[in-house]
XYZ file of C-alpha atoms in Angstrom:
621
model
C 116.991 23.580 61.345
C 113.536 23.951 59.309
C 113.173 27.054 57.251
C 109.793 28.352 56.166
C 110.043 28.501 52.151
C 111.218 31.607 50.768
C 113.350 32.614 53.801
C 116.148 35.119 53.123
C 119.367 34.552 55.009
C 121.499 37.075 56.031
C 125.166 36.176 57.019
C 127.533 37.823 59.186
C 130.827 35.995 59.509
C 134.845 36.317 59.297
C 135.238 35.100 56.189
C 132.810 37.244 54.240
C 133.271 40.122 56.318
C 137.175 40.304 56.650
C 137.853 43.199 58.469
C 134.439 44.450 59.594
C 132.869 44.088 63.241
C 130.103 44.423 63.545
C 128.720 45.210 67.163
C 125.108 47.391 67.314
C 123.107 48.298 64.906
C 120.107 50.923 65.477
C 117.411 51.831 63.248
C 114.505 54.612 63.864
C 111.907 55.908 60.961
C 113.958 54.471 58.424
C 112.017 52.320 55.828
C 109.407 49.930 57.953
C 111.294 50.406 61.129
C 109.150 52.962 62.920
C 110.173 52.868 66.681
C 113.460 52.789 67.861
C 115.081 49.264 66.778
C 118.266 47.497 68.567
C 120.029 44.874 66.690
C 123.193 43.189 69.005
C 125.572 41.682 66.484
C 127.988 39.017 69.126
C 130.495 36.544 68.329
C 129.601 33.822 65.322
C 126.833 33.562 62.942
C 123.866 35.748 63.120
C 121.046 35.092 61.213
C 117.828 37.451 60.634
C 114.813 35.169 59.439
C 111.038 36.294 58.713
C 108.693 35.750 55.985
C 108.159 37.568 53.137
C 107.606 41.419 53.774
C 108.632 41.660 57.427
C 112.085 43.956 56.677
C 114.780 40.996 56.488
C 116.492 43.251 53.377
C 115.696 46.492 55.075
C 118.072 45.418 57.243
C 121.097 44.641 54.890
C 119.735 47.662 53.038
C 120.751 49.948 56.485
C 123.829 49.087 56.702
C 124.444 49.285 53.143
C 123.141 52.919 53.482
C 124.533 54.105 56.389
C 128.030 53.243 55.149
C 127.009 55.714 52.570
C 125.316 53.868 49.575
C 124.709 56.454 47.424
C 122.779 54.448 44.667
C 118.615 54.625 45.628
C 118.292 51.564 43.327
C 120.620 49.399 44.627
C 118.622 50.409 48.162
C 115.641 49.917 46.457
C 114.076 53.308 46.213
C 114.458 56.027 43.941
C 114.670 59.345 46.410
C 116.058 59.849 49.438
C 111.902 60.270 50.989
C 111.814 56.671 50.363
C 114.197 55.858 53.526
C 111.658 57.542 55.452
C 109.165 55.475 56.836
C 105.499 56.538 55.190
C 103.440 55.988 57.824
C 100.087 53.563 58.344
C 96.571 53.781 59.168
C 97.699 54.013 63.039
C 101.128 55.388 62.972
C 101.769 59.065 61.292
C 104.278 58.839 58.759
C 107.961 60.138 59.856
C 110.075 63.303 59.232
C 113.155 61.502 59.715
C 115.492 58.808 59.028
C 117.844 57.614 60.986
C 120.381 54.291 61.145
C 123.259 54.411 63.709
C 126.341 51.457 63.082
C 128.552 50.620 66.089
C 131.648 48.881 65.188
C 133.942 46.834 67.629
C 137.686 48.803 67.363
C 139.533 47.459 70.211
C 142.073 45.666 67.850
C 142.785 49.031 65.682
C 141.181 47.641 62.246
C 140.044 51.318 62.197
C 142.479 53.982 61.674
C 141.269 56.034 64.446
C 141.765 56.589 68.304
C 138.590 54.940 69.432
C 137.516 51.381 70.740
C 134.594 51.892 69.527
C 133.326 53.356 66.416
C 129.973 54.512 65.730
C 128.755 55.962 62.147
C 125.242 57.456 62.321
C 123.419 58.725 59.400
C 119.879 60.848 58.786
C 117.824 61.546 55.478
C 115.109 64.608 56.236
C 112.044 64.795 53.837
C 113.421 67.934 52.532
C 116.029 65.666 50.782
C 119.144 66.321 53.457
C 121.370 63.696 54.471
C 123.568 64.489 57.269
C 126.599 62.201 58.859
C 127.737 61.605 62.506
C 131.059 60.143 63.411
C 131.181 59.284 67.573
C 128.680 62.212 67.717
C 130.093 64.374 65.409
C 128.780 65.869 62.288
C 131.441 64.950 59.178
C 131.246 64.805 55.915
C 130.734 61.783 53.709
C 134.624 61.804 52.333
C 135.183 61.447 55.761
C 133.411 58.385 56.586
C 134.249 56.720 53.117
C 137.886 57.655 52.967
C 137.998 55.958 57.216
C 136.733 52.716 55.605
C 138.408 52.652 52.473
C 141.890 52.827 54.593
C 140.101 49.728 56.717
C 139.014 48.493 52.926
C 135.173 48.276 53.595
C 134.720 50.403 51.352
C 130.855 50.948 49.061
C 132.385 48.662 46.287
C 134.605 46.205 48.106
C 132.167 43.580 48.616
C 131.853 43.700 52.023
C 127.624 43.269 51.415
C 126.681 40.195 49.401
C 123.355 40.252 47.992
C 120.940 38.417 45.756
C 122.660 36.855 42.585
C 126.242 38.088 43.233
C 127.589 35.223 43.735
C 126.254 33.397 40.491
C 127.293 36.694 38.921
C 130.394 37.021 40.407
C 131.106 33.138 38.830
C 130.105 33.685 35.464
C 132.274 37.205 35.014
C 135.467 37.489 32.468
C 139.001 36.964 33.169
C 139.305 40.964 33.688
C 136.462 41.626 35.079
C 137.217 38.367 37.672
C 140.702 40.484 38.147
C 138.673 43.716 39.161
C 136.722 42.001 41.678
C 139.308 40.763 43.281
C 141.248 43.534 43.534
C 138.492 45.434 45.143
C 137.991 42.475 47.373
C 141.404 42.740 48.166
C 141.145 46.475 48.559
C 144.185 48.233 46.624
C 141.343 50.200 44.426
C 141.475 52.472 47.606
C 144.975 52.860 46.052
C 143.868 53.387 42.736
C 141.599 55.748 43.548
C 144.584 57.692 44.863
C 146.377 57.020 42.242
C 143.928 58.286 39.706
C 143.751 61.696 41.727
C 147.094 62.164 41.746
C 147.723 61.676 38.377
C 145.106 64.186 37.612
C 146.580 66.916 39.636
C 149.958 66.333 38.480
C 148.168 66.929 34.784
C 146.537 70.178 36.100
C 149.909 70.727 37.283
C 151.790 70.762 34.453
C 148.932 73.003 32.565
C 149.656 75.432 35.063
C 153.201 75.297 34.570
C 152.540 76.015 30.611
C 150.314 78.684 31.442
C 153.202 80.348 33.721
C 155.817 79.795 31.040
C 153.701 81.750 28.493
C 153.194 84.571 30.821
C 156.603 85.092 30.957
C 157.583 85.218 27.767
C 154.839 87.796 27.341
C 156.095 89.752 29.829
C 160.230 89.321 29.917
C 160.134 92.183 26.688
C 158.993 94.675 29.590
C 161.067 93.678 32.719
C 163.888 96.310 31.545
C 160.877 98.704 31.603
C 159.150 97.555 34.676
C 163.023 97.894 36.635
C 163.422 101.492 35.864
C 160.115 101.998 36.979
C 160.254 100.081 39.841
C 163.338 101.865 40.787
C 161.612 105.226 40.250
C 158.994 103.899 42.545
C 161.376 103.080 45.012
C 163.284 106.847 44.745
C 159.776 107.953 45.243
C 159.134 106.149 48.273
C 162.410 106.886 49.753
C 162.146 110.689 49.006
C 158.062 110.468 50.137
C 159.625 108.989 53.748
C 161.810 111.297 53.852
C 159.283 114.012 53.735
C 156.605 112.267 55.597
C 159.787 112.063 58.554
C 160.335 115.872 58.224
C 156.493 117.200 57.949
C 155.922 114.879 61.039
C 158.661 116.898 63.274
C 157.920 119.925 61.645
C 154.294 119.987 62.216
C 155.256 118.411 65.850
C 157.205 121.108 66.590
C 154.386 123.885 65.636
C 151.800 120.995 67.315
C 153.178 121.701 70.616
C 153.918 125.488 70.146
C 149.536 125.823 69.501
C 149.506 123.090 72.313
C 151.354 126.173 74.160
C 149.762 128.955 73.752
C 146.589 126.970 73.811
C 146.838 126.083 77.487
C 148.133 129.637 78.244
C 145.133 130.981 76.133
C 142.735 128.608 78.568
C 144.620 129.335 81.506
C 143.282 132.975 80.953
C 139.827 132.372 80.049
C 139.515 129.914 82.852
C 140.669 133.234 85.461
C 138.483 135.354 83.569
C 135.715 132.977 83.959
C 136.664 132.623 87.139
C 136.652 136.312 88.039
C 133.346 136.866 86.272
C 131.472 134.140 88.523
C 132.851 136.055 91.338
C 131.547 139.131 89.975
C 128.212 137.637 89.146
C 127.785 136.089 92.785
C 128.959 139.462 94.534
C 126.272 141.056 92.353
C 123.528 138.844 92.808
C 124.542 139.175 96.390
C 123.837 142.865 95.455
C 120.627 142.259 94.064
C 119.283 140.274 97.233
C 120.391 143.294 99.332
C 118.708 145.514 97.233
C 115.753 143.075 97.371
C 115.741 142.979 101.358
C 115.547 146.929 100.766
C 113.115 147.089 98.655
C 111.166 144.875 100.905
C 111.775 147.565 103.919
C 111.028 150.146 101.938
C 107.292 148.546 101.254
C 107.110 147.793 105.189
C 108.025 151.462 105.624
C 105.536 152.782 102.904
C 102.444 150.440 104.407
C 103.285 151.763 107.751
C 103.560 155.471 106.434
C 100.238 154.602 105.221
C 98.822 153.300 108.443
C 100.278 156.288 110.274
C 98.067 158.405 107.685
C 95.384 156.553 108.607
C 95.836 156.969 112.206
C 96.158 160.718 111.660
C 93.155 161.026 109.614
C 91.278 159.200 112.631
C 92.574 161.106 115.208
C 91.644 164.564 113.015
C 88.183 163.214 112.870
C 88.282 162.152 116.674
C 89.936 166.000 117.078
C 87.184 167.438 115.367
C 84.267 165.924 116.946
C 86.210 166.528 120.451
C 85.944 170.089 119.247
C 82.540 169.734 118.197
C 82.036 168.381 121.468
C 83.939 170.893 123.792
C 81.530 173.557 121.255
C 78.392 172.171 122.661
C 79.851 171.383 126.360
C 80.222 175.247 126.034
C 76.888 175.623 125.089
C 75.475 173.774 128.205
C 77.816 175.294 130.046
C 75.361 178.515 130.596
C 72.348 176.247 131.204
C 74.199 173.813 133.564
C 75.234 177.058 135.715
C 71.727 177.831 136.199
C 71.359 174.340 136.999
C 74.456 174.149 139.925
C 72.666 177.125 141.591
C 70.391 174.454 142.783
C 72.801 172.258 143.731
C 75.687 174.412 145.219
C 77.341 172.341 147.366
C 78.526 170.480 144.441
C 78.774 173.095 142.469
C 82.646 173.768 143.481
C 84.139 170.285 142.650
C 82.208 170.363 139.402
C 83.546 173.410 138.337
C 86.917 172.286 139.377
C 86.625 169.043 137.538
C 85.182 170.936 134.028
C 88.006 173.215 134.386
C 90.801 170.283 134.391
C 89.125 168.475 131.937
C 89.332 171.457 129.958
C 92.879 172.032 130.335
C 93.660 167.976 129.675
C 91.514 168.467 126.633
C 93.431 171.720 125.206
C 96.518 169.262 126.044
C 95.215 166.835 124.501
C 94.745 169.100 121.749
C 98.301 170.537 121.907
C 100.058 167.515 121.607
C 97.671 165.970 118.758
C 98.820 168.986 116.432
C 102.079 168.878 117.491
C 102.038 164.996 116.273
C 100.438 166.136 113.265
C 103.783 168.149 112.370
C 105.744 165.766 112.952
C 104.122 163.331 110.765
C 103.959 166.216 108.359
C 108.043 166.376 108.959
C 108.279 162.383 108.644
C 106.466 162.463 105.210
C 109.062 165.102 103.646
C 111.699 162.639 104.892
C 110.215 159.841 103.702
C 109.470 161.288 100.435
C 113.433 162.733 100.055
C 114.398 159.045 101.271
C 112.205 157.869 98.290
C 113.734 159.685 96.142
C 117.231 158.732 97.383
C 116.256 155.067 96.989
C 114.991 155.625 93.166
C 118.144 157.401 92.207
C 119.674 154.094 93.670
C 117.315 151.787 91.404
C 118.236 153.922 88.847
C 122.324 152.979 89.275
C 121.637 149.647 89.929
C 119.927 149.256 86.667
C 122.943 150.768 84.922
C 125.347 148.883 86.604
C 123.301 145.832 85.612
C 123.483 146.901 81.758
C 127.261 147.248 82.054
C 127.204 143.834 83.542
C 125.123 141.982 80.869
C 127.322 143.898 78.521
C 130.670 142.291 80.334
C 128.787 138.830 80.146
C 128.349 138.954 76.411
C 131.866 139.920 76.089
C 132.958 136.906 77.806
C 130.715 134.760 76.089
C 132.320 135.813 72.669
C 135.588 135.068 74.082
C 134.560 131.679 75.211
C 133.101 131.216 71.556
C 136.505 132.173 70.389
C 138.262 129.790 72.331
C 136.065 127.165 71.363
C 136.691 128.048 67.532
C 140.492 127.405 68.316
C 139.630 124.325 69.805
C 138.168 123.226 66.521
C 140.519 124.763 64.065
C 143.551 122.692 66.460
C 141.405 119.313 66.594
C 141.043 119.839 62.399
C 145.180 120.367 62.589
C 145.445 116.920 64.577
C 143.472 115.030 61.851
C 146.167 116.312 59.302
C 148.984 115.711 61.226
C 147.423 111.829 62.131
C 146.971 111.873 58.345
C 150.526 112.880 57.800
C 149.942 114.376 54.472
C 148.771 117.847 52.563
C 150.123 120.913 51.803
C 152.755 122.490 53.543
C 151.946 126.046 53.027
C 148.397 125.290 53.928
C 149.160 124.369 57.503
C 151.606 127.537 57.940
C 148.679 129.420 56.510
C 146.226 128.087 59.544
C 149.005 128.109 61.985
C 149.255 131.798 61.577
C 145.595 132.727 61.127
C 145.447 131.016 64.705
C 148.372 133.062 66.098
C 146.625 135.784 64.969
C 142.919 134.728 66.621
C 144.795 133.987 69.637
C 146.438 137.676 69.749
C 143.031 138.804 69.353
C 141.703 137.189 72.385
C 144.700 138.366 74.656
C 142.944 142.508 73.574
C 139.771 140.950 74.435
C 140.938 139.027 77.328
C 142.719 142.694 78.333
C 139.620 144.408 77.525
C 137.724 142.075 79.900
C 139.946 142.556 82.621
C 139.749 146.106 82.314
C 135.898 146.494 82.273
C 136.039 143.927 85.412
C 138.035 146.592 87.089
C 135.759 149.036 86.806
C 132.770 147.048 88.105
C 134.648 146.288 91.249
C 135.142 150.068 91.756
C 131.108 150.398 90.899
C 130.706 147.702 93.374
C 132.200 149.413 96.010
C 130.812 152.794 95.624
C 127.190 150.826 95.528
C 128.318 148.957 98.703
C 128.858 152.870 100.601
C 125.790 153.779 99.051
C 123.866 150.375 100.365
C 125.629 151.115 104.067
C 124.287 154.887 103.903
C 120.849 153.371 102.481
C 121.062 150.715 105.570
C 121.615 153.551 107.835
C 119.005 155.777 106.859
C 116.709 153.053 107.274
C 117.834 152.529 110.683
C 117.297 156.088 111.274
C 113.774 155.986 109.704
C 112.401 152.791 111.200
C 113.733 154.515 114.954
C 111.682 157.747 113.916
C 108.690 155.752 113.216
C 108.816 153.608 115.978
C 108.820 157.051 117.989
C 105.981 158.726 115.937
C 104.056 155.400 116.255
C 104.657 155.803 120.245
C 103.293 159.681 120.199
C 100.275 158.522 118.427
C 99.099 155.983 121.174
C 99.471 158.581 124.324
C 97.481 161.029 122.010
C 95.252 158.340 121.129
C 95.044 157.255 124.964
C 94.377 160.453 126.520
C 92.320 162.046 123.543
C 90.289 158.743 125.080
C 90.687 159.818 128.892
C 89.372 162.876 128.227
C 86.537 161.788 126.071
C 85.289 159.498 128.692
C 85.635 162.650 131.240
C 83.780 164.839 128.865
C 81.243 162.391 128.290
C 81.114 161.657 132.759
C 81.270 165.625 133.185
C 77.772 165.676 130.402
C 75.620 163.361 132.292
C 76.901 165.359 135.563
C 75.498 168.297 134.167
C 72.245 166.762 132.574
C 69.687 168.769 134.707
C 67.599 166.760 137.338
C 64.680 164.755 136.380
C 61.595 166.148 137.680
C 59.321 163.845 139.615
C 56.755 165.114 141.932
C 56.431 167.696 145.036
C 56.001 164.530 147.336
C 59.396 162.541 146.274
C 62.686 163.168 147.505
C 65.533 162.194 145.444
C 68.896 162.145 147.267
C 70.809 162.662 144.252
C 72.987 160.680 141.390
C 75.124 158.105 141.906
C 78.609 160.530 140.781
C 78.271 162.595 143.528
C 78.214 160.304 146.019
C 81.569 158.543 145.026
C 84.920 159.760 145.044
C 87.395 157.372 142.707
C 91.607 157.922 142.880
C 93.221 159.541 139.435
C 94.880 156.704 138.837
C 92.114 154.127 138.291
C 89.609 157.315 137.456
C 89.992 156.325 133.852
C 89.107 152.321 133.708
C 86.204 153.133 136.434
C 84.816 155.103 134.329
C 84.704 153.958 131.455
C 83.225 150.668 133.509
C 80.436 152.293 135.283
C 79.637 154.466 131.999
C 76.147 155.947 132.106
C 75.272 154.199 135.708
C 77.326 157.364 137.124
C 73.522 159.249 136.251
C 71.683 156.817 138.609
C 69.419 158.251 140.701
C 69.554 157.580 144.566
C 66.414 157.592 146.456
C 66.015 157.256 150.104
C 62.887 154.877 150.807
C 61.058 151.736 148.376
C 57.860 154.067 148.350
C 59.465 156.827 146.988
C 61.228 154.418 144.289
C 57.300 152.935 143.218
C 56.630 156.465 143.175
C 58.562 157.632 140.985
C 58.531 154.233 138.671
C 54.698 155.291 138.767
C 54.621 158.957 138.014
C 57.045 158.028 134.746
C 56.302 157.567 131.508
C 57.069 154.702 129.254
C 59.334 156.653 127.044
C 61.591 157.881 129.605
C 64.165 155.360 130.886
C 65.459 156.374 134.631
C 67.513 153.912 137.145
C 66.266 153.871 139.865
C 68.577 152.826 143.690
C 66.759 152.399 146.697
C 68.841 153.151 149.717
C 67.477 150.300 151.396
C 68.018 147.908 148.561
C 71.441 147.696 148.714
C 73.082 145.415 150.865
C 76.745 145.726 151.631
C 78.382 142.309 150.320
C 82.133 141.545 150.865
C 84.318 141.237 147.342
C 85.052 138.131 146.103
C 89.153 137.284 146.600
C 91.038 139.069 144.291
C 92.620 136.956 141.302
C 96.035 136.018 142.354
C 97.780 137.499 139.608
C 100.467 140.198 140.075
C 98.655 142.799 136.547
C 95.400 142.869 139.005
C 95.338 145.614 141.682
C 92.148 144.691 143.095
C 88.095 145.081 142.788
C 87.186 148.325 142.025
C 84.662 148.418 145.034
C 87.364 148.418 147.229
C 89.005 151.754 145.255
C 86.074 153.687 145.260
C 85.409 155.851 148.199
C 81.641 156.652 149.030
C 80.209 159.406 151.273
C 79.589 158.184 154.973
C 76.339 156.603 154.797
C 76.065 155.920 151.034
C 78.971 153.218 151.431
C 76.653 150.026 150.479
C 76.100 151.348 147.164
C 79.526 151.159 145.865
């Protein structure tokens, strides 16, 4: 086989490598190897060959380092960044080195449950090293003790390099024996040996050092045993005492525990009675509410009932007024029936019953007037009544609040016991303190508790009392009830009486009014024109649809009735602009039949068909 000149060899066999298989071999940023690099080790010889520069020792120099060379210049570098590959003008340079060794263990050369064995280690720029065994991080005792035990060990040899073999011939007799017994691989042993020895030296220091304690201290053991037995008297004597405080303080621990769930049992009924209280009187309140709200309703409709008898005083008044100056015309209209004295009786008859509806009319407006006069004194003593009942409420109230804050202190109370018996626990959990101390608190709560039974009595006392308020404001909220029952009836009646007045102070208004234009004296038109008359005295209408005729024909009861067209031109001739006259011609009208009535059963019929009309006058109405 031809060899370019200056080729470096590097041999992996048996007989160099006793014990050591090698199998893979993978390098990655360490030194020149950039990428990722595989080197398969098989069976035999292998032999790495390259020219000068191209990594041949880089390789020898990985596995030297990853089975934890620790010496940079036998690696040929001086820090631990010089591992790291530095990079080129088209690769960065690398953060990391890393060189993983797989060894062959299916024969067990390797003291360690694996067929295969793989050491891995990395160098980081920051000057770390870090070591992987099958994955795992170790340390490096680890990996060196592993192969010492399989005796590749960092000085057994088991990498030959330049010059150690002319070296290793020209050594000394001893130094031949040392290499030979690392070869071999007992300095493993010695190594052990060495570190045995040297704890078996500490060893025996310490011993030395132990012996001179005790003969300092064996002068004071007589001393140290009495105290030691006073310490144990003490201890005894402290359990002792510990054992009795702990029943003792049990014992008054479930006495408080006692009278503490008695104590809550009555605060929780007093509670308990005071939310029934509180909901019976805001049930109170929202009765009083509901009368307060009846009383307004009653008070506005007092107030429209004043209103309605002011109106119907001013409405009286002006009837009066009216009836005054009916009176007045009275004497003129007289002279005026002479003329027309064939009507003359049933006017006189008709003016007379008005009259007496309007003194009715009258009558029963003043005798509504006293009774509204008699409602206000009784709604004004019912006012009065109700205020005097504000009045208790409000007191009743006070007395109320008042309970309240008595209750509240008692639940403050309560709650103060509640603290001074969780403080109690602590000690007893402690299991320590002063005796006399805890009596002392023991019987200041006794005492508190006492104190809340008077105000727990006191409670219960002033909650007795309420109830028998309660129930003399529930008579006096049934007679209040009542009363209103009473008043809203006498309104309802009043309120009645006011719309007949109101109604028939109307009706005879509207008959006044009819009975005025009767009497309005007859329009003077000419010696050639004959008037027949006005429409009212040619119609007779029933008394019980008199009213809504007429207030429906109104003023057209004045209409004049004429017998012939010429006298109607006539007369629309012979007037002057400023007087306004309506005019009928006889012959104008045309009887017409009435539409069907509405078929509803409120509607009597048309009021043509009510109204009777003197015989020949019929196609008027």
């Amino acid at each position: 086989m031809h060899l370019a000149p200056r080729t470096l060899f590097i041999i992996h066999c048996s007989l160099l490598i006793a014990l050591m298989r090698l199998k893979k071999l993978v390098l990655q940023g360490y030194k020149t190897f950039a990428s990722k690099t595989e080197f398969q080790f098989e069976g035999g010889i292998t032999a790495v060959v390259g020219p000068n520069g191209s990594g041949k020792s880089n390789v020898a120099d990985a596995v030297r380092w990853v089975l934890g060379e620790q010496s940079y210049s036998t690696l040929r570098g001086k820090r631990t960044t010089d591992m790291i590959f530095a990079g080129s003008q088209k690769r960065p340079r690398a953060g990391m080195a890393s060189a993983t060794l797989t060894l062959d263990n299916h024969d067990g050369w390797l003291p360690i449950d694996y067929s295969e064995v793989e050491i891995c280690r990395r160098a980081y720029r920051s000057g770390e090293n870090e070591y992987l065994l099958n994955g795992q991080k170790v340390r490096l005792m680890d990996i060196s003790d592993l192969l010492a035990r399989a005796g590749v060990a960092e000085q057994t040899y088991t990498i030959i390099g330049q010059g150690l073999i002319d070296q290793a011939l020209s050594l000394k007799a001893d130094e031949r024996r040392a290499l030979f017994e690392e070869a071999a691989g007992i300095s493993h042993y010695k190594n052990k040996r060495a570190t045995t020895l040297r704890r078996l030296q500490e060893t025996v220091r310490n011993l030395l050092r132990i012996s001179d304690i005790l003969s300092e201290i064996k002068p004071r053991l007589g001393s140290l045993k009495r105290q030691a037995s006073r310490a144990q008297t003490y201890e005894q004597v402290r359990t002792d005492l510990q054992h009795l405080l702990r029943i003792w303080y049990g014992y008054q621990w479930e006495r408080a525990k006692k009278r503490l769930r008695e104590r809550r049992q009555e605060a929780h009924t007093a509670e308990q009675s005071w939310q029934k209280e509180r909901a019976q009187l805001l049930a109170k309140q929202e009765t009083i509410e509901a009368a307060r709200q009846r009383l307004h309703d009653l008070q506005e409709q007092q107030q429209a009932k004043q209103t309605v008898r002011d109106n119907l005083r001013g409405r009286l008044e002006q009837a009066r007024r009216e009836v005054a100056i009916l009176q007045e015309r009275r004497v003129a209209l007289e002279r005026q029936l002479a003329e027309s004295s064939e009507d003359l009786p049933a006017l006189e008859s008709q003016q007379k019953q008005a009259a007496i509806e309007l003194e009715q009319s009258v009558n029963e407006l003043t005798a509504v007037q006293n009774e509204l006069t008699a409602q206000q004194a009784e709604f004004k003593q019912f006012e009065a009544g109700y205020q005097q009942q504000q009045a208790e409420i409000k007191k009743w109230q006070a007395e109320v609040q008042t309970q309240t804050a008595t209750l509240r202190q008692v639940q403050n109370k309560l709650a103060q016991g509640d603290g001074q018996l969780a403080q109690l626990r602590e000690r007893l959990a402690e299991q320590g303190g002063d005796a006399g101390e805890n009596t002392a608190v023991l019987t200041k709560l006794a005492a508190e508790t006492d104190q809340l039974k008077l105000v727990l009595a006191s409670a219960t006392t002033n909650s007795n009392d309420l109830r028998d308020q309660q129930k003399a404001l529930l008579d006096q909220r049934r007679t209040l009830e009542k009363a209103l029952r009473d008043q809203r009836r006498t309104l309802d009646q009043q309120r009645q009486a006011v719309n007949k007045a109101n109604n028939e102070l109307a009706r005879q208004q509207a008959r006044v009014e009819m009975l005025q234009k009767l009497r309005t004296p007859q329009v003077k038109i000419g010696p050639n024109v004959t008037v027949a008359g006005q429409l009212a005295q040619f119609v007779t209408i029933p008394s019980q649809h008199q009213r809504p005729i007429e207030l429906a024909l109104q003023a057209r009861l004045g209409t004049l009735i004429v017998p012939s067209e010429a006298d109607l031109w006539q007369i629309v001739q012979k007037r002057s602009a400023k007087e306004a006259l309506i005019l009928l011609s006889q012959r104008q009208v045309r009887p017409q039949a009435p539409p069907p009535a509405p078929d509803d059963t409120a509607v009597v019929g048309w009021a043509s068909t009510l109204v009777e009309a003197k015989d020949g006058y019929q196609p008027i109405v």
